[in-house]
Short mmCIF file of C-alpha atoms in Angstrom, two decimals:
data_model
loop_
_atom_site.label_atom_id
_atom_site.label_comp_id
_atom_site.label_asym_id
_atom_site.label_seq_id
_atom_site.Cartn_x
_atom_site.Cartn_y
_atom_site.Cartn_z
CA MET A 1 13.82 -4.30 -14.49
CA SER A 2 10.33 -3.14 -13.75
CA SER A 3 9.38 -3.30 -10.08
CA ALA A 4 6.17 -5.12 -10.76
CA LEU A 5 5.39 -8.68 -9.84
CA THR A 6 3.74 -11.05 -12.27
CA VAL A 7 1.92 -14.32 -11.80
CA ASP A 8 1.03 -16.52 -14.74
CA PRO A 9 -1.76 -19.00 -13.86
CA ASP A 10 -0.81 -21.12 -16.90
CA ASP A 11 2.77 -21.53 -15.74
CA PRO A 12 3.26 -24.96 -14.14
CA THR A 13 5.47 -23.33 -11.50
CA PRO A 14 3.41 -22.77 -8.35
CA PRO A 15 2.44 -19.09 -7.86
CA TYR A 16 4.35 -18.85 -4.56
CA GLU A 17 7.51 -19.98 -6.35
CA GLN A 18 6.95 -17.55 -9.23
CA LEU A 19 6.72 -14.75 -6.70
CA ARG A 20 9.71 -15.98 -4.71
CA ARG A 21 11.95 -16.07 -7.76
CA GLN A 22 10.99 -12.56 -8.82
CA LEU A 23 11.57 -11.15 -5.36
CA VAL A 24 14.93 -12.93 -5.06
CA ASP A 25 15.93 -11.47 -8.42
CA LEU A 26 14.86 -7.97 -7.35
CA ILE A 27 16.78 -8.22 -4.08
CA GLU A 28 19.90 -9.66 -5.67
CA ALA A 29 19.82 -7.09 -8.43
CA GLY A 30 19.67 -4.30 -5.86
CA GLN A 31 16.23 -3.16 -7.01
CA LEU A 32 15.01 -3.83 -3.49
CA VAL A 33 17.49 -2.53 -0.97
CA GLU A 34 18.02 -3.39 2.68
CA GLY A 35 15.21 -2.14 4.91
CA GLU A 36 12.77 -1.63 2.04
CA ARG A 37 9.28 -2.81 2.84
CA LEU A 38 7.57 -5.45 0.77
CA PRO A 39 3.83 -5.04 0.06
CA PRO A 40 1.56 -6.22 2.89
CA LEU A 41 0.36 -9.81 2.46
CA ARG A 42 -3.31 -9.00 1.93
CA GLN A 43 -2.61 -6.15 -0.45
CA LEU A 44 -0.30 -8.19 -2.69
CA ALA A 45 -2.59 -11.21 -2.56
CA GLY A 46 -5.54 -9.03 -3.57
CA ASP A 47 -3.66 -7.29 -6.38
CA LEU A 48 -2.51 -10.60 -7.85
CA GLY A 49 -5.75 -12.48 -7.19
CA LEU A 50 -3.99 -15.02 -4.98
CA ALA A 51 -4.82 -16.50 -1.60
CA VAL A 52 -3.16 -14.73 1.32
CA GLY A 53 -1.56 -18.04 2.29
CA THR A 54 0.22 -18.22 -1.07
CA VAL A 55 1.93 -14.87 -0.58
CA ALA A 56 2.59 -15.76 3.07
CA ARG A 57 4.42 -18.87 1.92
CA THR A 58 6.58 -16.81 -0.44
CA TYR A 59 7.50 -14.45 2.38
CA ARG A 60 8.24 -17.38 4.70
CA GLU A 61 10.57 -18.90 2.11
CA LEU A 62 12.37 -15.59 1.69
CA GLU A 63 12.63 -15.22 5.44
CA GLY A 64 14.02 -18.75 5.72
CA ALA A 65 16.67 -17.81 3.16
CA GLY A 66 17.57 -14.77 5.22
CA LEU A 67 16.59 -12.33 2.49
CA VAL A 68 13.75 -10.63 4.39
CA ARG A 69 12.69 -10.22 7.99
CA SER A 70 9.14 -9.93 9.30
CA ARG A 71 8.14 -8.04 12.40
CA ARG A 72 4.71 -7.83 13.94
CA GLY A 73 3.31 -4.45 13.03
CA GLY A 74 6.39 -3.55 11.00
CA GLY A 75 5.65 -5.59 7.91
CA THR A 76 8.19 -7.55 5.91
CA ARG A 77 11.40 -5.79 4.95
CA VAL A 78 14.45 -6.68 2.94
CA ALA A 79 17.00 -7.95 5.43
CA LEU A 80 20.11 -8.51 3.50
CA PHE A 81 22.40 -6.25 1.63
CA VAL A 82 23.28 -8.18 -1.46
CA PRO A 83 26.03 -6.59 -3.53
CA ARG A 84 25.24 -6.19 -7.19
CA PRO A 85 26.52 -9.15 -9.20
CA SER A 86 29.86 -8.74 -10.90
CA PRO A 87 29.85 -8.39 -14.70
CA ARG A 88 30.96 -12.02 -14.97
CA GLU A 89 28.16 -13.27 -12.68
CA ARG A 90 25.69 -11.12 -14.53
CA GLN A 91 26.83 -12.56 -17.85
CA ALA A 92 26.56 -16.10 -16.49
CA ARG A 93 23.00 -15.51 -15.22
CA LEU A 94 21.98 -13.91 -18.48
CA ALA A 95 23.35 -16.88 -20.37
CA GLY A 96 21.41 -19.20 -18.07
CA LEU A 97 18.17 -17.31 -18.64
CA ALA A 98 18.72 -17.28 -22.39
CA ALA A 99 19.55 -20.98 -22.43
CA ALA A 100 16.34 -21.76 -20.56
CA TYR A 101 14.37 -19.69 -23.05
CA VAL A 102 16.00 -21.35 -26.04
CA MET A 103 15.35 -24.79 -24.59
CA LYS A 104 11.67 -24.07 -24.04
CA ALA A 105 11.30 -22.50 -27.47
CA ARG A 106 12.95 -25.49 -29.18
CA ALA A 107 10.69 -27.83 -27.26
CA LEU A 108 7.86 -25.85 -28.79
CA GLY A 109 9.28 -26.62 -32.23
CA ALA A 110 10.53 -23.12 -33.03
CA SER A 111 13.36 -22.63 -35.48
CA ASP A 112 16.50 -20.64 -34.58
CA ALA A 113 15.28 -17.72 -36.66
CA GLU A 114 11.91 -17.74 -34.90
CA ILE A 115 13.62 -17.96 -31.53
CA ALA A 116 15.77 -14.95 -32.29
CA GLY A 117 12.88 -13.08 -33.90
CA ALA A 118 10.67 -13.52 -30.86
CA VAL A 119 12.99 -11.48 -28.68
CA VAL A 120 13.86 -8.79 -31.23
CA PRO A 121 12.54 -6.20 -30.66
CA ILE A 122 12.36 -6.59 -26.89
CA PRO A 123 9.26 -4.95 -25.41
CA SER A 124 10.16 -2.24 -22.93
CA GLU A 125 8.59 -1.78 -19.49
CA ARG A 126 5.68 0.27 -20.83
CA GLY A 127 5.01 -1.53 -24.02
CA HIS A 128 7.10 0.71 -26.25
CA THR A 129 9.89 -0.67 -28.36
CA PRO A 130 13.21 1.05 -28.18
CA ALA A 131 14.87 0.98 -31.57
CA GLY A 132 17.94 -1.15 -32.02
CA GLN A 133 17.60 -3.14 -28.82
CA GLN A 134 18.49 -6.77 -29.16
CA ALA A 135 18.51 -9.76 -26.90
CA GLU A 136 21.59 -11.75 -26.35
CA LEU A 137 21.12 -15.46 -26.85
CA ALA A 138 23.20 -18.14 -25.25
CA PRO A 139 25.48 -19.97 -27.63
CA MET B 1 -33.90 17.43 23.39
CA ASP B 2 -36.96 19.15 24.67
CA VAL B 3 -39.09 21.39 22.50
CA ARG B 4 -37.59 24.65 23.80
CA ILE B 5 -34.07 23.60 22.87
CA GLY B 6 -35.34 22.42 19.51
CA VAL B 7 -36.85 25.86 18.90
CA LEU B 8 -33.54 27.49 19.79
CA LEU B 9 -31.55 25.24 17.45
CA ALA B 10 -33.94 25.21 14.49
CA PRO B 11 -32.92 28.65 13.08
CA LEU B 12 -29.33 27.40 12.90
CA LEU B 13 -30.30 24.58 10.55
CA VAL B 14 -31.44 26.89 7.73
CA PRO B 15 -28.07 28.66 7.27
CA LEU B 16 -26.41 25.28 7.73
CA LEU B 17 -28.41 23.85 4.87
CA LEU B 18 -27.71 26.89 2.66
CA LEU B 19 -23.99 26.71 3.46
CA THR B 20 -23.94 23.02 2.63
CA ILE B 21 -25.62 23.62 -0.72
CA TRP B 22 -23.21 26.47 -1.55
CA LEU B 23 -20.16 24.41 -0.59
CA ALA B 24 -21.39 21.47 -2.61
CA ARG B 25 -22.51 23.36 -5.71
CA TRP B 26 -20.85 26.72 -6.22
CA SER B 27 -17.82 26.95 -3.96
CA PRO B 28 -14.29 26.55 -5.35
CA TRP B 29 -14.24 23.12 -3.71
CA SER B 30 -17.32 21.83 -5.48
CA GLN B 31 -17.12 18.65 -7.44
CA ARG B 32 -15.82 18.21 -10.92
CA PRO B 33 -15.67 14.83 -12.55
CA PRO B 34 -12.31 13.11 -12.17
CA GLU B 35 -10.01 14.48 -14.84
CA LEU B 36 -9.21 11.19 -16.49
CA ASP B 37 -9.20 10.37 -20.17
CA PRO B 38 -12.25 8.11 -20.76
CA SER B 39 -10.63 6.50 -23.79
CA ARG B 40 -7.76 5.21 -21.64
CA TYR B 41 -9.51 4.69 -18.32
CA GLY B 42 -13.00 3.63 -19.38
CA ALA B 43 -13.10 0.60 -17.09
CA LEU B 44 -11.71 2.59 -14.19
CA LEU B 45 -14.24 5.37 -14.63
CA ALA B 46 -17.06 2.83 -14.93
CA GLY B 47 -15.93 1.36 -11.61
CA TYR B 48 -15.80 4.85 -10.14
CA ARG B 49 -19.36 5.57 -11.25
CA LYS B 50 -20.47 2.32 -9.67
CA ALA B 51 -18.72 3.23 -6.41
CA VAL B 52 -20.34 6.68 -6.45
CA GLY B 53 -23.74 5.04 -7.02
CA TRP B 54 -23.26 2.86 -3.98
CA ARG B 55 -22.07 5.83 -1.95
CA TRP B 56 -25.21 7.76 -2.87
CA ALA B 57 -27.31 4.71 -1.98
CA GLY B 58 -25.60 4.67 1.44
CA LEU B 59 -26.23 8.37 1.80
CA GLY B 60 -29.92 8.04 0.95
CA LEU B 61 -30.30 5.06 3.22
CA GLY B 62 -28.50 7.01 5.94
CA VAL B 63 -30.96 9.90 5.72
CA VAL B 64 -33.94 7.52 5.91
CA VAL B 65 -32.59 5.30 8.71
CA ALA B 66 -31.30 8.28 10.72
CA SER B 67 -34.72 9.96 10.43
CA VAL B 68 -36.52 6.78 11.47
CA THR B 69 -34.10 6.36 14.39
CA ALA B 70 -34.64 9.96 15.47
CA VAL B 71 -38.40 9.48 15.53
CA THR B 72 -38.97 5.89 16.66
CA ALA B 73 -36.05 5.53 19.08
CA SER B 74 -37.06 8.76 20.75
CA ALA B 75 -40.56 7.67 21.68
CA GLY B 76 -40.55 7.09 25.42
CA LEU B 77 -36.79 7.50 25.55
CA TYR B 78 -36.59 11.26 25.94
CA ASN B 79 -35.26 12.00 22.44
CA LEU B 80 -32.39 9.55 22.73
CA GLY B 81 -32.96 8.62 19.08
CA ALA B 82 -32.17 12.15 17.92
CA MET B 83 -28.75 11.83 19.52
CA LEU B 84 -28.10 8.49 17.88
CA SER B 85 -29.08 9.56 14.37
CA PRO B 86 -25.68 11.06 13.35
CA PRO B 87 -23.75 7.81 14.04
CA VAL B 88 -26.49 5.82 12.29
CA PHE B 89 -26.20 8.11 9.26
CA GLY B 90 -22.41 7.80 9.24
CA LEU B 91 -22.56 4.00 9.43
CA CYS B 92 -24.91 3.81 6.44
CA VAL B 93 -22.60 6.02 4.35
CA MET B 94 -19.62 3.87 5.30
CA GLY B 95 -21.57 0.77 4.33
CA GLY B 96 -22.21 2.38 0.94
CA VAL B 97 -18.49 3.13 0.50
CA ILE B 98 -17.55 -0.46 1.37
CA ALA B 99 -20.16 -1.90 -1.01
CA GLY B 100 -18.97 0.49 -3.74
CA GLU B 101 -15.34 -0.50 -3.34
CA LEU B 102 -16.17 -4.20 -3.34
CA SER B 103 -18.28 -3.77 -6.48
CA THR B 104 -15.32 -2.34 -8.42
CA ILE B 105 -12.89 -5.21 -7.83
CA PRO B 106 -11.64 -6.18 -11.29
CA ARG B 107 -12.01 -9.71 -12.60
CA ARG B 108 -8.59 -11.26 -13.07
CA GLN B 109 -7.86 -13.26 -16.17
CA GLY B 110 -4.58 -14.42 -17.65
CA VAL B 111 -1.24 -13.06 -16.44
CA ARG B 112 -1.64 -10.84 -13.40
CA THR B 113 0.68 -8.05 -12.43
CA ALA B 114 0.96 -5.96 -9.30
CA ALA B 115 3.04 -2.90 -8.62
CA LEU B 116 5.63 -3.46 -5.94
CA GLU B 117 4.26 -0.82 -3.60
CA THR B 118 2.99 -0.45 -0.08
CA ARG B 119 -0.35 1.29 0.18
CA THR B 120 -1.28 2.75 3.54
CA VAL B 121 -4.36 4.62 4.73
CA GLY B 122 -2.20 7.57 5.76
CA GLU B 123 -1.14 8.22 2.17
CA TYR B 124 -4.72 8.74 1.05
CA LEU B 125 -6.08 10.74 3.99
CA PRO B 126 -6.99 14.39 3.40
CA ARG B 127 -4.70 16.10 5.92
CA VAL B 128 -6.75 19.09 7.08
CA LEU B 129 -10.10 17.32 7.21
CA SER B 130 -8.61 14.30 9.00
CA GLY B 131 -6.99 16.58 11.57
CA LEU B 132 -10.26 18.38 12.23
CA VAL B 133 -12.22 15.14 12.51
CA THR B 134 -9.63 13.62 14.87
CA ALA B 135 -9.66 16.74 17.06
CA SER B 136 -13.47 16.70 17.09
CA THR B 137 -13.51 13.03 18.07
CA LEU B 138 -11.17 13.68 20.98
CA GLY B 139 -13.25 16.72 21.94
CA LEU B 140 -16.44 14.69 21.85
CA GLY B 141 -14.88 12.02 24.06
CA ALA B 142 -13.67 14.60 26.58
CA LEU B 143 -17.03 16.39 26.64
CA LEU B 144 -19.00 13.16 27.07
CA VAL B 145 -16.80 12.13 30.00
CA THR B 146 -17.27 15.56 31.58
CA THR B 147 -21.05 15.69 31.12
CA THR B 148 -21.34 12.10 32.38
CA LEU B 149 -19.48 13.01 35.56
CA MET B 150 -21.63 16.12 36.06
CA GLY B 151 -24.98 14.40 35.41
CA SER B 152 -27.54 13.37 38.00
CA ALA B 153 -30.89 11.57 38.07
CA ASP B 154 -34.07 13.22 36.82
CA ASP B 155 -37.40 13.42 38.62
CA ALA B 156 -38.30 9.91 37.50
CA GLY B 157 -35.03 8.52 38.85
CA LEU B 158 -33.36 8.04 35.45
CA ALA B 159 -29.65 8.40 36.10
CA GLY B 160 -27.62 10.91 34.13
CA ARG B 161 -30.45 12.82 32.54
CA PHE B 162 -30.39 16.05 34.52
CA LEU B 163 -27.90 18.64 35.71
CA SER B 164 -28.31 19.63 39.33
CA ARG B 165 -26.61 22.12 41.59
CA GLN B 166 -27.00 22.85 45.27
CA CYS B 167 -27.80 26.55 45.65
CA ARG B 168 -28.30 26.52 49.42
CA PRO B 169 -28.13 23.73 52.00
CA GLU B 170 -31.75 22.72 51.38
CA ILE B 171 -32.29 24.08 47.87
CA TRP B 172 -31.28 22.29 44.68
CA ALA B 173 -31.53 23.62 41.13
CA ARG B 174 -32.21 20.95 38.49
CA ASN B 175 -32.32 21.26 34.74
CA GLY B 176 -32.75 18.78 31.95
CA PRO B 177 -32.22 17.24 29.55
CA TRP B 178 -28.51 17.02 30.26
CA PRO B 179 -26.12 14.82 28.23
CA GLY B 180 -25.23 12.66 31.21
CA SER B 181 -24.89 8.89 31.20
CA PHE B 182 -28.48 8.38 30.00
CA TYR B 183 -27.47 9.94 26.65
CA SER B 184 -23.68 9.78 26.68
CA VAL B 185 -23.25 6.01 27.11
CA PRO B 186 -25.43 4.99 24.12
CA LEU B 187 -24.00 7.84 22.07
CA GLY B 188 -20.43 6.86 22.99
CA ILE B 189 -21.09 3.24 22.02
CA ALA B 190 -22.70 4.29 18.72
CA VAL B 191 -19.76 6.58 17.87
CA VAL B 192 -17.25 3.82 18.66
CA VAL B 193 -19.17 1.45 16.38
CA GLY B 194 -19.17 4.18 13.73
CA LEU B 195 -15.40 4.64 14.08
CA LEU B 196 -14.91 0.88 13.69
CA GLY B 197 -17.07 1.07 10.55
CA ALA B 198 -14.87 3.90 9.26
CA ALA B 199 -11.74 1.85 9.92
CA ALA B 200 -13.26 -1.08 8.02
CA ALA B 201 -14.19 1.18 5.11
CA LEU B 202 -10.70 2.73 4.93
CA ARG B 203 -9.14 -0.71 4.99
CA THR B 204 -11.42 -1.84 2.17
CA VAL B 205 -10.47 1.17 0.05
CA VAL B 206 -6.74 0.66 0.52
CA LEU B 207 -6.79 -3.11 -0.01
CA ARG B 208 -9.05 -3.02 -3.06
CA PRO B 209 -6.99 -4.75 -5.77
CA ARG B 210 -5.63 -2.68 -8.60
CA ALA B 211 -6.48 -3.65 -12.15
CA GLY B 212 -2.78 -3.75 -13.08
CA SER B 213 0.60 -2.16 -12.54
CA ASP B 214 0.77 0.31 -15.42
CA PRO B 215 2.10 3.55 -13.87
CA ASP B 216 -0.58 5.74 -15.44
CA LEU B 217 -3.31 3.39 -14.26
CA VAL B 218 -1.83 3.44 -10.77
CA VAL B 219 -1.96 7.24 -10.78
CA ALA B 220 -5.57 7.30 -12.00
CA ASP B 221 -6.64 4.59 -9.59
CA ASP B 222 -5.14 6.50 -6.68
CA VAL B 223 -7.22 9.54 -7.59
CA LEU B 224 -10.37 7.48 -7.15
CA ARG B 225 -9.11 5.92 -3.94
CA ARG B 226 -8.56 9.36 -2.48
CA ARG B 227 -12.14 10.25 -3.33
CA SER B 228 -13.42 7.21 -1.45
CA VAL B 229 -11.17 7.86 1.55
CA GLU B 230 -12.38 11.45 1.64
CA ALA B 231 -15.99 10.23 1.67
CA VAL B 232 -15.25 7.98 4.65
CA VAL B 233 -13.54 10.79 6.55
CA ALA B 234 -16.39 13.16 5.69
CA ALA B 235 -18.98 10.63 6.92
CA THR B 236 -16.98 10.27 10.13
CA GLY B 237 -16.92 14.05 10.34
CA VAL B 238 -20.71 14.27 10.04
CA MET B 239 -21.08 11.58 12.69
CA VAL B 240 -18.71 13.18 15.19
CA ALA B 241 -19.26 16.88 14.49
CA ALA B 242 -23.07 16.62 14.50
CA SER B 243 -22.95 14.63 17.75
CA LEU B 244 -20.50 17.06 19.35
CA SER B 245 -22.57 19.99 18.15
CA GLY B 246 -25.74 18.57 19.72
CA VAL B 247 -24.06 17.70 23.01
CA ALA B 248 -22.24 21.05 23.19
CA PHE B 249 -25.38 23.09 22.47
CA VAL B 250 -27.53 21.23 25.01
CA ALA B 251 -24.83 21.30 27.68
CA GLY B 252 -24.04 24.96 26.96
CA ILE B 253 -27.67 26.01 27.19
CA GLN B 254 -28.26 24.09 30.43
CA LEU B 255 -25.10 25.42 32.07
CA HIS B 256 -26.29 28.88 31.19
CA ARG B 257 -29.90 28.36 32.26
CA ILE B 258 -29.53 26.56 35.55
CA ALA B 259 -30.27 28.68 38.63
CA CYS B 260 -27.42 29.89 40.82
CA SER B 261 -24.80 28.73 38.35
CA PRO B 262 -21.29 29.85 39.19
CA ALA B 263 -19.43 32.15 36.81
CA SER B 264 -17.25 29.27 35.65
CA TRP B 265 -20.34 27.35 34.49
CA THR B 266 -21.58 30.39 32.58
CA VAL B 267 -18.20 30.82 30.85
CA LEU B 268 -18.08 27.09 30.07
CA GLY B 269 -21.63 27.30 28.72
CA VAL B 270 -20.72 30.14 26.35
CA ALA B 271 -17.60 28.27 25.22
CA LEU B 272 -19.68 25.17 24.52
CA LEU B 273 -22.16 27.19 22.47
CA ALA B 274 -19.23 28.45 20.40
CA VAL B 275 -17.95 24.87 19.99
CA GLY B 276 -21.45 23.82 18.94
CA ALA B 277 -21.54 26.52 16.26
CA LEU B 278 -18.08 25.56 14.97
CA MET B 279 -19.14 21.92 14.83
CA LEU B 280 -22.18 22.88 12.80
CA LEU B 281 -19.81 24.48 10.27
CA LEU B 282 -17.68 21.33 10.20
CA THR B 283 -20.83 19.22 9.76
CA SER B 284 -21.80 21.44 6.87
CA TRP B 285 -18.39 21.10 5.21
CA CYS B 286 -18.37 17.32 5.65
CA LEU B 287 -21.90 17.04 4.24
CA ALA B 288 -20.86 19.13 1.24
CA LEU B 289 -17.85 16.87 0.66
CA LEU B 290 -20.12 13.84 0.84
CA LEU B 291 -22.56 15.34 -1.62
CA ALA B 292 -19.98 16.70 -4.02
CA GLY B 293 -16.37 15.95 -3.16
CA ARG B 294 -13.39 18.07 -4.02
CA ARG B 295 -11.66 17.93 -7.33
CA PHE B 296 -8.71 15.59 -7.49
CA THR B 297 -6.46 15.33 -10.45
CA PRO B 298 -3.61 12.91 -10.88
CA VAL B 299 -1.26 15.86 -10.46
CA ASP B 300 -2.42 16.95 -7.01
CA SER B 301 -2.80 13.43 -5.70
CA GLY B 302 0.20 13.27 -3.39
CA VAL B 303 0.27 9.50 -3.11
CA THR B 304 0.78 9.09 -6.80
CA ALA B 305 4.34 10.30 -6.60
CA THR B 306 5.14 7.40 -4.27
CA ALA B 307 3.25 4.93 -6.39
CA VAL B 308 4.79 6.07 -9.63
CA GLN B 309 8.22 6.02 -8.08
CA ALA B 310 7.60 2.50 -6.86
CA VAL B 311 6.43 1.33 -10.23
CA ARG B 312 9.06 3.11 -12.29
CA ARG B 313 11.97 2.33 -10.04
#
């Protein structure tokens, strides 16, 4: 997973929730470890073109969930050590993500072949396409 | 400063100017364009050119405003304006840096991405130059406190404009101008305002949004940020070193010239003249950096390692 955060203005999900989900995923996947500092509010808000209050709300939600802790002058840091998910949990989450994708794609009117074709080949982090990489779709 | 002190200091300005030109143009530290591929970083380089344009505008404005301050604010105020011109110059340069950074903020359209990184001022500061400027700032503060405590009123009753010493019970030696409270308080306030301006400029540089999270773009963008931070530190260096140089020279000369000065005053005077000369060299270096800037490549930009690591993690 790339350690970059993305906000899609066309996504109906509010930006603070988009950010929250990505940060939760990064923390739970062990990409952000305990004690690691999150970007300062103003910096992240500026980089993503969001209001500072939007990012502040994301951080508040994460703090409320016990995933991060904020200290005056010390920034916001990952609070919790979350063990990497077991292979079974990982498989279940992957299936959930794939199912959500398939559902959205079908709602768009895409055929099964188009749905599969859209994720093969999967774009890598830097825009290159590793040969032979395939996405796993939920049954 | 009175005319005699001006005559003493004037010959120092010629080698200072020559040194500045050499440092800026022919020395190993002179400027080369940022080593970035224009085909990949066209937008970034265009932003950089815009920022440099604003910085030069600030520099030009600084020269004009500082000159006007030196002349107009000195009339009837015993050359107080000459003392205030370095901070005025520094503030104008910092204003140019801030305007330049704000002018390069990218327009955001569509999906936006940001690297998960923490940018701090410390990561972009040039170590040696920042250390020298910090030491000079502390030195200026200490010297201004000392000269303020030693100052006394002049013949017209203006407090803190002369240095006086009792030679015998009924005989006092008095020399001026002396950087007592008459000069040191306005100068101190102007330098503090200048330092606040520098802090604002550094904050603007660090918080300027990136145009994306691509690792190579992050590396290139950091090169340009380091250039801007260096300009701010150099402007602060001009402000502080030129002020310290002026105060040290005037104080050193007066400590040396005053009648019946004790040996300790003479030694202190010589030491201050040496400090004044060193500060002229630092002023020259900072001016050269402002005019030219050192070469930065993505490779020798220390912060990039952190940024790339953050992005590629």
